[in-house]
mmCIF file of C-alpha atoms in Angstrom:
data_model
loop_
_atom_site.group_PDB
_atom_site.id
_atom_site.type_symbol
_atom_site.label_atom_id
_atom_site.label_comp_id
_atom_site.label_asym_id
_atom_site.label_seq_id
_atom_site.Cartn_x
_atom_site.Cartn_y
_atom_site.Cartn_z
ATOM 1 C CA GLY A 1 -1.544 -206.218 -4.834
ATOM 2 C CA ALA A 2 1.190 -206.777 -7.378
ATOM 3 C CA GLY A 3 4.617 -205.409 -6.656
ATOM 4 C CA VAL A 4 7.036 -203.600 -8.927
ATOM 5 C CA SER A 5 7.876 -205.636 -12.013
ATOM 6 C CA GLN A 6 10.759 -205.234 -14.415
ATOM 7 C CA SER A 7 11.566 -206.702 -17.790
ATOM 8 C CA PRO A 8 13.579 -208.316 -19.111
ATOM 9 C CA SER A 9 14.982 -210.063 -16.069
ATOM 10 C CA ASN A 10 18.244 -210.660 -17.911
ATOM 11 C CA LYS A 11 19.716 -208.994 -20.966
ATOM 12 C CA VAL A 12 22.915 -209.843 -22.800
ATOM 13 C CA THR A 13 23.957 -207.434 -25.518
ATOM 14 C CA GLU A 14 26.947 -206.558 -27.598
ATOM 15 C CA LYS A 15 28.980 -203.432 -27.049
ATOM 16 C CA GLY A 16 27.575 -200.567 -29.090
ATOM 17 C CA LYS A 17 23.988 -201.816 -29.161
ATOM 18 C CA ASP A 18 21.069 -199.950 -27.585
ATOM 19 C CA VAL A 19 18.972 -201.523 -24.820
ATOM 20 C CA GLU A 20 15.612 -200.683 -23.279
ATOM 21 C CA LEU A 21 14.703 -201.685 -19.759
ATOM 22 C CA ARG A 22 11.115 -201.549 -18.561
ATOM 23 C CA CYS A 23 9.602 -200.909 -15.149
ATOM 24 C CA ASP A 24 5.980 -201.336 -14.095
ATOM 25 C CA PRO A 25 5.487 -199.641 -10.722
ATOM 26 C CA ILE A 26 2.905 -200.471 -8.088
ATOM 27 C CA SER A 27 -0.453 -199.137 -9.218
ATOM 28 C CA GLY A 28 -1.113 -195.679 -7.808
ATOM 29 C CA HIS A 29 2.498 -194.934 -6.930
ATOM 30 C CA THR A 30 3.329 -191.493 -8.238
ATOM 31 C CA ALA A 31 7.064 -191.596 -7.612
ATOM 32 C CA LEU A 32 9.407 -193.854 -9.574
ATOM 33 C CA TYR A 33 13.180 -194.289 -9.260
ATOM 34 C CA TRP A 34 15.915 -195.981 -11.248
ATOM 35 C CA TYR A 35 19.103 -197.231 -9.606
ATOM 36 C CA ARG A 36 22.169 -199.085 -10.810
ATOM 37 C CA GLN A 37 23.868 -201.741 -8.718
ATOM 38 C CA ARG A 38 27.296 -202.999 -9.668
ATOM 39 C CA LEU A 39 28.471 -206.342 -8.312
ATOM 40 C CA GLY A 40 29.091 -206.160 -4.569
ATOM 41 C CA GLN A 41 28.199 -202.487 -4.418
ATOM 42 C CA GLY A 42 25.403 -200.390 -3.030
ATOM 43 C CA LEU A 43 22.722 -198.690 -5.066
ATOM 44 C CA GLU A 44 23.647 -195.786 -7.320
ATOM 45 C CA PHE A 45 20.798 -193.343 -7.963
ATOM 46 C CA LEU A 46 20.115 -192.623 -11.632
ATOM 47 C CA ILE A 47 16.839 -190.736 -12.046
ATOM 48 C CA TYR A 48 13.604 -189.896 -10.238
ATOM 49 C CA PHE A 49 10.128 -189.343 -11.668
ATOM 50 C CA GLN A 50 7.221 -187.605 -9.984
ATOM 51 C CA GLY A 51 4.281 -188.365 -12.209
ATOM 52 C CA ASN A 52 5.569 -188.198 -15.772
ATOM 53 C CA SER A 53 8.178 -185.536 -15.153
ATOM 54 C CA ALA A 54 11.748 -186.080 -14.019
ATOM 55 C CA PRO A 55 12.743 -183.328 -11.592
ATOM 56 C CA ASP A 56 16.040 -185.038 -10.832
ATOM 57 C CA LYS A 57 18.208 -186.567 -13.553
ATOM 58 C CA SER A 58 21.423 -185.861 -11.723
ATOM 59 C CA GLY A 59 22.439 -189.496 -11.424
ATOM 60 C CA LEU A 60 22.454 -190.347 -15.119
ATOM 61 C CA PRO A 61 26.127 -191.170 -15.806
ATOM 62 C CA SER A 62 26.253 -189.913 -19.391
ATOM 63 C CA ASP A 63 24.096 -188.681 -22.264
ATOM 64 C CA ARG A 64 23.870 -192.296 -23.453
ATOM 65 C CA PHE A 65 21.366 -192.841 -20.630
ATOM 66 C CA SER A 66 17.810 -191.582 -20.845
ATOM 67 C CA ALA A 67 14.479 -192.457 -19.299
ATOM 68 C CA GLU A 68 10.870 -191.653 -19.778
ATOM 69 C CA ARG A 69 7.606 -192.352 -18.020
ATOM 70 C CA THR A 70 4.151 -192.325 -19.531
ATOM 71 C CA GLY A 71 0.660 -192.389 -18.069
ATOM 72 C CA GLU A 72 2.134 -191.994 -14.598
ATOM 73 C CA SER A 73 2.858 -195.686 -14.863
ATOM 74 C CA VAL A 74 5.374 -197.544 -16.990
ATOM 75 C CA SER A 75 8.909 -196.245 -17.260
ATOM 76 C CA THR A 76 11.623 -197.130 -19.751
ATOM 77 C CA LEU A 77 15.343 -196.685 -19.181
ATOM 78 C CA THR A 78 17.295 -196.582 -22.438
ATOM 79 C CA ILE A 79 21.037 -197.033 -22.746
ATOM 80 C CA GLN A 80 22.450 -196.153 -26.147
ATOM 81 C CA ARG A 81 25.716 -197.464 -27.550
ATOM 82 C CA THR A 82 26.239 -199.720 -24.553
ATOM 83 C CA GLN A 83 29.702 -200.104 -23.060
ATOM 84 C CA GLN A 84 31.082 -202.933 -20.970
ATOM 85 C CA GLU A 85 31.078 -200.721 -17.886
ATOM 86 C CA ASP A 86 27.284 -200.484 -18.208
ATOM 87 C CA SER A 87 27.058 -204.108 -17.061
ATOM 88 C CA ALA A 88 25.141 -204.086 -13.788
ATOM 89 C CA VAL A 89 21.763 -204.753 -12.246
ATOM 90 C CA TYR A 90 19.298 -201.970 -12.975
ATOM 91 C CA LEU A 91 16.709 -201.616 -10.241
ATOM 92 C CA CYS A 92 13.437 -199.746 -10.325
ATOM 93 C CA ALA A 93 11.515 -198.647 -7.243
ATOM 94 C CA SER A 94 8.229 -196.860 -6.692
ATOM 95 C CA SER A 95 6.590 -195.086 -3.780
ATOM 96 C CA GLN A 96 3.198 -193.553 -3.049
ATOM 97 C CA GLY A 97 4.744 -190.143 -2.690
ATOM 98 C CA SER A 98 8.218 -188.764 -3.057
ATOM 99 C CA LEU A 99 8.974 -189.031 0.674
ATOM 100 C CA GLU A 100 7.351 -192.417 1.206
ATOM 101 C CA THR A 101 9.029 -195.812 1.460
ATOM 102 C CA GLN A 102 10.388 -197.130 -1.823
ATOM 103 C CA TYR A 103 9.491 -200.634 -2.981
ATOM 104 C CA PHE A 104 11.867 -202.306 -5.392
ATOM 105 C CA GLY A 105 11.429 -204.550 -8.383
ATOM 106 C CA PRO A 106 13.593 -207.638 -8.987
ATOM 107 C CA GLY A 107 15.938 -205.794 -11.321
ATOM 108 C CA THR A 108 17.259 -206.336 -14.840
ATOM 109 C CA ARG A 109 20.679 -207.927 -15.059
ATOM 110 C CA LEU A 110 22.484 -206.358 -17.985
ATOM 111 C CA LEU A 111 25.644 -207.875 -19.422
ATOM 112 C CA VAL A 112 27.463 -206.036 -22.180
ATOM 113 C CA LEU A 113 29.927 -208.229 -24.063
ATOM 114 C CA GLY B 16 31.115 -185.759 0.921
ATOM 115 C CA GLU B 17 28.447 -187.283 3.127
ATOM 116 C CA SER B 18 28.345 -191.056 3.163
ATOM 117 C CA VAL B 19 26.757 -194.079 4.674
ATOM 118 C CA GLY B 20 28.959 -197.050 5.456
ATOM 119 C CA LEU B 21 28.941 -200.402 7.179
ATOM 120 C CA HIS B 22 31.422 -201.659 9.747
ATOM 121 C CA LEU B 23 31.369 -205.338 8.705
ATOM 122 C CA PRO B 24 31.065 -206.554 5.140
ATOM 123 C CA THR B 25 30.286 -210.155 6.212
ATOM 124 C CA LEU B 26 28.645 -211.546 9.319
ATOM 125 C CA SER B 27 28.395 -215.291 9.990
ATOM 126 C CA VAL B 28 26.090 -216.584 12.712
ATOM 127 C CA GLN B 29 24.588 -219.863 13.835
ATOM 128 C CA GLU B 30 20.915 -220.521 13.406
ATOM 129 C CA GLY B 31 19.052 -219.378 16.504
ATOM 130 C CA ASP B 32 21.602 -216.733 17.469
ATOM 131 C CA ASN B 33 20.798 -213.049 17.482
ATOM 132 C CA SER B 34 22.434 -210.971 14.732
ATOM 133 C CA ILE B 35 23.485 -207.358 14.883
ATOM 134 C CA ILE B 36 24.314 -205.445 11.714
ATOM 135 C CA ASN B 37 25.832 -202.014 12.148
ATOM 136 C CA CYS B 38 25.844 -198.897 10.024
ATOM 137 C CA ALA B 39 27.522 -195.522 10.448
ATOM 138 C CA TYR B 40 26.302 -192.368 8.776
ATOM 139 C CA SER B 41 27.909 -188.968 8.547
ATOM 140 C CA ASN B 42 25.157 -186.624 7.345
ATOM 141 C CA SER B 43 23.883 -184.846 10.437
ATOM 142 C CA ALA B 44 20.910 -183.623 8.400
ATOM 143 C CA SER B 45 19.630 -187.176 7.910
ATOM 144 C CA ASP B 46 16.307 -187.689 9.611
ATOM 145 C CA TYR B 47 15.017 -190.923 8.095
ATOM 146 C CA PHE B 48 16.731 -194.302 8.032
ATOM 147 C CA ILE B 49 15.770 -197.526 6.319
ATOM 148 C CA TRP B 50 16.991 -201.109 6.368
ATOM 149 C CA TYR B 51 16.609 -203.280 3.271
ATOM 150 C CA LYS B 52 17.242 -206.994 2.786
ATOM 151 C CA GLN B 53 18.445 -208.232 -0.589
ATOM 152 C CA GLU B 54 18.443 -211.931 -1.354
ATOM 153 C CA SER B 55 20.518 -213.290 -4.195
ATOM 154 C CA GLY B 56 18.993 -212.453 -7.549
ATOM 155 C CA LYS B 57 16.260 -210.258 -6.090
ATOM 156 C CA GLY B 58 15.655 -206.585 -5.526
ATOM 157 C CA PRO B 59 15.991 -204.972 -2.087
ATOM 158 C CA GLN B 60 13.074 -205.647 0.243
ATOM 159 C CA PHE B 61 12.013 -203.083 2.849
ATOM 160 C CA ILE B 62 12.469 -204.387 6.407
ATOM 161 C CA ILE B 63 12.034 -201.518 8.821
ATOM 162 C CA ASP B 64 12.529 -197.787 9.068
ATOM 163 C CA ILE B 65 13.039 -195.235 11.803
ATOM 164 C CA ARG B 66 12.814 -191.466 12.008
ATOM 165 C CA SER B 67 15.254 -189.312 13.882
ATOM 166 C CA ASN B 68 12.749 -188.454 16.614
ATOM 167 C CA MET B 69 12.967 -192.065 17.773
ATOM 168 C CA ASP B 70 15.870 -194.147 19.070
ATOM 169 C CA LYS B 71 14.309 -197.593 18.820
ATOM 170 C CA ARG B 72 11.695 -199.306 16.723
ATOM 171 C CA GLN B 73 10.633 -202.923 16.739
ATOM 172 C CA GLY B 74 9.170 -205.139 14.084
ATOM 173 C CA GLN B 75 8.675 -208.844 13.771
ATOM 174 C CA ARG B 76 11.978 -210.354 15.017
ATOM 175 C CA VAL B 77 13.798 -207.156 14.042
ATOM 176 C CA THR B 78 14.737 -204.077 16.016
ATOM 177 C CA VAL B 79 16.393 -200.938 14.702
ATOM 178 C CA LEU B 80 18.375 -198.752 17.061
ATOM 179 C CA LEU B 81 19.409 -195.204 16.260
ATOM 180 C CA ASN B 82 22.106 -193.334 18.152
ATOM 181 C CA LYS B 83 22.169 -189.804 16.806
ATOM 182 C CA THR B 84 24.979 -188.751 19.128
ATOM 183 C CA VAL B 85 27.474 -191.007 17.389
ATOM 184 C CA LYS B 86 25.562 -191.253 14.097
ATOM 185 C CA HIS B 87 25.126 -194.995 14.356
ATOM 186 C CA LEU B 88 22.335 -197.286 13.224
ATOM 187 C CA SER B 89 21.955 -200.984 13.919
ATOM 188 C CA LEU B 90 19.629 -203.774 12.895
ATOM 189 C CA GLN B 91 19.077 -206.575 15.354
ATOM 190 C CA ILE B 92 17.575 -209.852 14.171
ATOM 191 C CA ALA B 93 16.356 -212.189 16.877
ATOM 192 C CA ALA B 94 16.618 -215.971 16.555
ATOM 193 C CA THR B 95 18.281 -215.760 13.158
ATOM 194 C CA GLN B 96 17.093 -218.312 10.611
ATOM 195 C CA PRO B 97 18.716 -219.634 7.421
ATOM 196 C CA GLY B 98 16.116 -217.650 5.471
ATOM 197 C CA ASP B 99 17.619 -214.473 6.905
ATOM 198 C CA SER B 100 20.784 -215.055 4.873
ATOM 199 C CA ALA B 101 21.040 -212.067 2.544
ATOM 200 C CA VAL B 102 22.783 -208.737 2.067
ATOM 201 C CA TYR B 103 21.439 -206.030 4.350
ATOM 202 C CA PHE B 104 21.625 -202.382 3.314
ATOM 203 C CA CYS B 105 21.120 -199.349 5.459
ATOM 204 C CA ALA B 106 20.040 -196.133 3.809
ATOM 205 C CA GLU B 107 19.677 -192.608 5.087
ATOM 206 C CA ARG B 108 17.773 -189.654 3.779
ATOM 207 C CA ALA B 109 18.203 -186.019 4.680
ATOM 208 C CA GLY B 110 15.185 -183.917 5.535
ATOM 209 C CA GLY B 111 13.258 -182.904 2.439
ATOM 210 C CA SER B 112 15.307 -185.116 0.147
ATOM 211 C CA TYR B 113 13.575 -187.894 -1.766
ATOM 212 C CA ILE B 114 16.725 -189.800 -2.665
ATOM 213 C CA PRO B 115 18.145 -192.089 0.014
ATOM 214 C CA THR B 116 21.859 -192.790 0.146
ATOM 215 C CA PHE B 117 22.669 -196.476 0.416
ATOM 216 C CA GLY B 118 25.620 -198.127 2.082
ATOM 217 C CA ARG B 119 27.555 -200.994 0.458
ATOM 218 C CA GLY B 120 25.737 -203.674 2.412
ATOM 219 C CA THR B 121 26.604 -206.431 4.873
ATOM 220 C CA SER B 122 26.348 -210.043 3.891
ATOM 221 C CA LEU B 123 24.670 -212.116 6.619
ATOM 222 C CA ILE B 124 25.370 -215.844 6.477
ATOM 223 C CA VAL B 125 23.326 -218.079 8.757
ATOM 224 C CA HIS B 126 24.691 -221.559 9.359
ATOM 225 C CA PRO B 127 22.146 -224.284 10.191
#
């Protein structure tokens, strides 16, 4: 079946603008994760969804970051008033259950000018 | 705090050689370990995993070895091919936790 998809694949924005990043998980996967990956670095956990609820938001770096998930499917990560340090690849992953293997999407490359 | 790290940031091998990528972890509560491959411009791709009740697991051309005594994990790739060139991440997860901790990654370069 189809894997995890993310859109847009690339996003260039100006400092101070808001951006929305979208993730479509694998159908039937109840768990969904957002990570941030800076150049040459490992993955930084942002937020985890089980169904439509987010039991763990501990990784969100500031209140400018928020995420939601609807219909136990699509998730949107929103960054308000973007800063240059927000430039990174934002990766989404999904898994059948919270302790199952995570499968990643291709990521959204965000560049804040 | 607890961390996962890699010994070598870059590994260069010749096509056909065997590759070994190493990873150290420090969380003694970790009981599940995963290796991911990330090609340029793509998301991480699951390769193989191993649970702490095992010390070796084999896949297609890949073997993961786990040494719990020294908290060391390795990924062995047999007959390395140019298509294996990528960054390889190890990740560990403590029992009951749903968030794995990722290392920085090792860049594998395969020369034809």
